[in-house]
mmCIF file of C-alpha atoms in Angstrom:
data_model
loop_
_atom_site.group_PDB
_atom_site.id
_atom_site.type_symbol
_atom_site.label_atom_id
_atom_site.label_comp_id
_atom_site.label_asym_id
_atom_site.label_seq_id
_atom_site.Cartn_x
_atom_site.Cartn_y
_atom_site.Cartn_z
ATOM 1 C CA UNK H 1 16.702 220.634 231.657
ATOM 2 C CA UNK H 2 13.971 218.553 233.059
ATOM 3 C CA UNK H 3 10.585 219.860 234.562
ATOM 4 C CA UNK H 4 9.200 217.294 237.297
ATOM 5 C CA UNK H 5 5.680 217.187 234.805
ATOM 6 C CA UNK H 6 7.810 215.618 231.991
ATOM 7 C CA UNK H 7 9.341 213.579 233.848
ATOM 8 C CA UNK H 8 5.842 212.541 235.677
ATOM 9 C CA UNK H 9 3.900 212.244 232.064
ATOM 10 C CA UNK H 10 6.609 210.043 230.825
ATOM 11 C CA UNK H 11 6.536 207.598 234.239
ATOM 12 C CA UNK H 12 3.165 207.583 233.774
ATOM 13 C CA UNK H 13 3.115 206.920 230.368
ATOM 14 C CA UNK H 14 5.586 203.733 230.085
ATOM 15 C CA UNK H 15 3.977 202.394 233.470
ATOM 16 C CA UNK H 16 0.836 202.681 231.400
ATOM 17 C CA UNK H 17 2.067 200.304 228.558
ATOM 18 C CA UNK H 18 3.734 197.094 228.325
ATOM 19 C CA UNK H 19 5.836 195.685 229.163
ATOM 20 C CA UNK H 20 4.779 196.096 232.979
ATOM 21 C CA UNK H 21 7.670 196.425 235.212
ATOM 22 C CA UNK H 22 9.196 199.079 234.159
ATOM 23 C CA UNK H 23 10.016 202.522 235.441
ATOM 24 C CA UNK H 24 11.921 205.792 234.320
ATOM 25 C CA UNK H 25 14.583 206.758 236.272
ATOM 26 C CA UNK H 26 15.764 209.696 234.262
ATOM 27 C CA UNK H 27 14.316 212.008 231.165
ATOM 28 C CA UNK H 28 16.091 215.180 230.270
ATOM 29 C CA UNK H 29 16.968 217.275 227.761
ATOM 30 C CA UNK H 30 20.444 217.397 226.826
ATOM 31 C CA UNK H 31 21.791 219.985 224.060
ATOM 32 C CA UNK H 32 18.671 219.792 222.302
ATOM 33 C CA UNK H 33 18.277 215.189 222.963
ATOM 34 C CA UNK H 34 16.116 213.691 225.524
ATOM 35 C CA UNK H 35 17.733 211.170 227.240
ATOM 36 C CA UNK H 36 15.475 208.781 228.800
ATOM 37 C CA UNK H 37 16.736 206.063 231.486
ATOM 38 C CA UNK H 38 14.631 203.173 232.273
ATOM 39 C CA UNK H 39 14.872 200.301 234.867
ATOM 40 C CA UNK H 40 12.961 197.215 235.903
ATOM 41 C CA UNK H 41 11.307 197.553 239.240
ATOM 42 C CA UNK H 42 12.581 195.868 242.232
ATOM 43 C CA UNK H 43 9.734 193.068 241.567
ATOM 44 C CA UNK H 44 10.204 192.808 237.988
ATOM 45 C CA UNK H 45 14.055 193.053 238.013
ATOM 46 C CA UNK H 46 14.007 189.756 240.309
ATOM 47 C CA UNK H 47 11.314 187.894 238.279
ATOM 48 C CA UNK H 48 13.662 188.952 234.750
ATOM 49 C CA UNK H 49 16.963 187.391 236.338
ATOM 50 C CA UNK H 50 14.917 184.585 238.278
ATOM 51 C CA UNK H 51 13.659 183.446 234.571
ATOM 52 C CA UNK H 52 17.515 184.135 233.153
ATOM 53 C CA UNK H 53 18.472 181.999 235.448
ATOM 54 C CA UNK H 54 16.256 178.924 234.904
ATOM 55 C CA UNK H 55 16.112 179.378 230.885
ATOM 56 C CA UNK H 56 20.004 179.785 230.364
ATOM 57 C CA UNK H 57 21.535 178.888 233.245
ATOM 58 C CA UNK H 58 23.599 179.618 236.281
ATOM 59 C CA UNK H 59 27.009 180.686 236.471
ATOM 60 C CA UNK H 60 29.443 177.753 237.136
ATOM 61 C CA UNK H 61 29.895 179.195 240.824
ATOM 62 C CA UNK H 62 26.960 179.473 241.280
ATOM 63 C CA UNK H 63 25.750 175.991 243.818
ATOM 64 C CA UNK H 64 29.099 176.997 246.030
ATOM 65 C CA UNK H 65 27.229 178.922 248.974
ATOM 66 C CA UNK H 66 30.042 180.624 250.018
ATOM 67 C CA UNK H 67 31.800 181.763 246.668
ATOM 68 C CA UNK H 68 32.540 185.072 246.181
ATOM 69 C CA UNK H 69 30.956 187.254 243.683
ATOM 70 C CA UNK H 70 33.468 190.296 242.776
ATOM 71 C CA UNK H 71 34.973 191.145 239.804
ATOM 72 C CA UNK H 72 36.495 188.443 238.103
ATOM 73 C CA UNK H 73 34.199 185.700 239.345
ATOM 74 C CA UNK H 74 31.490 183.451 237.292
ATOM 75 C CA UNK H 75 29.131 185.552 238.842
ATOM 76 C CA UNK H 76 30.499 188.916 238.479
ATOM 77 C CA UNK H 77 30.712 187.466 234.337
ATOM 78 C CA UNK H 78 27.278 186.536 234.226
ATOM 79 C CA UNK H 79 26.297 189.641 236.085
ATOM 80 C CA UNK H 80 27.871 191.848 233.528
ATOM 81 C CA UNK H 81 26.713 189.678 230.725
ATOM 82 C CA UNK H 82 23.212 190.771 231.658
ATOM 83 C CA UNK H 83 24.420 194.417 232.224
ATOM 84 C CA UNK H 84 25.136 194.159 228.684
ATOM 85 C CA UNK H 85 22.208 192.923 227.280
ATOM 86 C CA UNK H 86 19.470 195.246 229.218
ATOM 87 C CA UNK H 87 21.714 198.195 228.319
ATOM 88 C CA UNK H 88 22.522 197.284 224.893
ATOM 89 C CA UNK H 89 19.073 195.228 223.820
ATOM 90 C CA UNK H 90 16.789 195.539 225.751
ATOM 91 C CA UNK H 91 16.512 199.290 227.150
ATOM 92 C CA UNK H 92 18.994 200.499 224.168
ATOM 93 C CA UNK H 93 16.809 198.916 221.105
ATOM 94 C CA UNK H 94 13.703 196.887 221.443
ATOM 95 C CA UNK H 95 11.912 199.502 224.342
ATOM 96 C CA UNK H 96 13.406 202.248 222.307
ATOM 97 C CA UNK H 97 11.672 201.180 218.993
ATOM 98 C CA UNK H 98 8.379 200.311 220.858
ATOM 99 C CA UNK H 99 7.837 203.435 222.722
ATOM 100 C CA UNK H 100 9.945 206.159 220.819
ATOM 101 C CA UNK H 101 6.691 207.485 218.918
ATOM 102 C CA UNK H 102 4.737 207.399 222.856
ATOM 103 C CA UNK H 103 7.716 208.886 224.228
ATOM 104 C CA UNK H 104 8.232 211.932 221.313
ATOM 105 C CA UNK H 105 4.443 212.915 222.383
ATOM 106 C CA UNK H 106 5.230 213.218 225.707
ATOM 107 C CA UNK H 107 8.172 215.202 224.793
ATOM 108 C CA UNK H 108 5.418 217.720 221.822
ATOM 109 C CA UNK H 109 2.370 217.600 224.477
ATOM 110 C CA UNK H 110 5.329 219.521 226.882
ATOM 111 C CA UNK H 111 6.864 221.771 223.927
ATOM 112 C CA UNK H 112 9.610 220.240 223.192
ATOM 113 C CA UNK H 113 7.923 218.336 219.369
ATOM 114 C CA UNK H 114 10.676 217.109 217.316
ATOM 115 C CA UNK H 115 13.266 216.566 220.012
ATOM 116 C CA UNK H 116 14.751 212.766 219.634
ATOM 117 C CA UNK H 117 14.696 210.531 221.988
ATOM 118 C CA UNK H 118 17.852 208.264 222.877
ATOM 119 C CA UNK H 119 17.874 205.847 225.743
ATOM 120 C CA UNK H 120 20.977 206.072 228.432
ATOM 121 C CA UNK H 121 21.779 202.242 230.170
ATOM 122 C CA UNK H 122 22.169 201.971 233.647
ATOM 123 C CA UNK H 123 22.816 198.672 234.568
ATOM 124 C CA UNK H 124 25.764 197.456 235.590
ATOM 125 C CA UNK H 125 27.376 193.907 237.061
ATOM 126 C CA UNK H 126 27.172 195.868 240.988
ATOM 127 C CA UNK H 127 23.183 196.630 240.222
ATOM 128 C CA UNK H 128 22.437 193.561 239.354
ATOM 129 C CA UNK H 129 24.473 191.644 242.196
ATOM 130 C CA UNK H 130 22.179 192.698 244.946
ATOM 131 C CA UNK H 131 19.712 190.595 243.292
ATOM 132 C CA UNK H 132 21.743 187.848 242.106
ATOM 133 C CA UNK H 133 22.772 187.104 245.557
ATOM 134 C CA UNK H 134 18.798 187.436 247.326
ATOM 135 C CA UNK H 135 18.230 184.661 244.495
ATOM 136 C CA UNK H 136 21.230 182.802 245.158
ATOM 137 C CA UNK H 137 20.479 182.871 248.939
ATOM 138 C CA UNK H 138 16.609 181.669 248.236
ATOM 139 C CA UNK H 139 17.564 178.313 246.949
ATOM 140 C CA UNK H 140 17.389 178.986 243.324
ATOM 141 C CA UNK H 141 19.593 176.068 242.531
ATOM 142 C CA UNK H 142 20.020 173.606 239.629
ATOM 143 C CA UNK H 143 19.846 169.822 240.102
ATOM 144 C CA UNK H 144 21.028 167.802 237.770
ATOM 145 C CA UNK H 145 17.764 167.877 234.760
ATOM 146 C CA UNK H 146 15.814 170.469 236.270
ATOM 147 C CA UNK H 147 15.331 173.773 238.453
ATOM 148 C CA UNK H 148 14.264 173.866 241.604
ATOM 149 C CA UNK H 149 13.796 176.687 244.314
ATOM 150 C CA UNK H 150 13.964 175.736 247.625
ATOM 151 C CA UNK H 151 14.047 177.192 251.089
ATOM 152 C CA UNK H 152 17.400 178.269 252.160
#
């Protein structure tokens, strides 16, 4: 069960706190749980992966233009590396334990006090591709001591 002003209230709350960039994609009430699902923006997904990129590193395909990026490929890996640790980490955890208390008013302000709160990941290796390959395709490259982004 989910009324649209919960699920508005609790947009507007997490938009309203930090970190910026983030947005709910989902908050219902499931047997008595709200389960809350919360993304990176378009904008704020790129910057995240653009900064993965230069402080860890690229996968080992990734200076071949033309290389694929399925399943099974360096990228694909990396790609679901990330999956893992937005869904796991980030999302699962750390947002959790900052905005739980935020999150449980929402829920009491709406009549629901006392419900818990548990967050659902989204990600996956094909959402985060799209963006992978935009960065890929800017000239996001590494050179041999340093990053540099360069037109395509």
């Amino acid at each position: 069960m989910t009324s649209s002003s919960l699920f508005t209230d609790a947009q507007r709350y997490l938009r309203s706190g930090s970190p910026a960039g983030l947005t709910v994609t989902r908050f219902e009430i499931v047997d008595d749980v709200a389960e809350l699902t919360v993304a990176f923006t378009p904008q704020a997904l790129e910057r995240v992966l653009r900064s993965q990129l230069e402080t860890v590193g690229t996968p080992s395909d990734w200076d071949r233009p033309n290389a694929c990026t399925e399943a099974g490929t360096p990228t694909w890996a990396y790609a679901l590396e990330l999956s893992r640790v937005f869904n796991e980490h980030y999302f699962s955890h750390l947002l959790l334990e900052r905005h739980e208390a935020g999150l449980e008013a929402v829920l009491a302000a709406h009549g629901h006090e006392g419900t818990p709160v548990v967050a659902k990941p989204d990600y996956t290796p094909a959402s985060l591709l799209p963006t992978l390959r935009r960065l890929k395709a800017t000239g996001l490259s590494r050179s041999e001591d340093h990053w540099s982004a360069h037109a395509a």
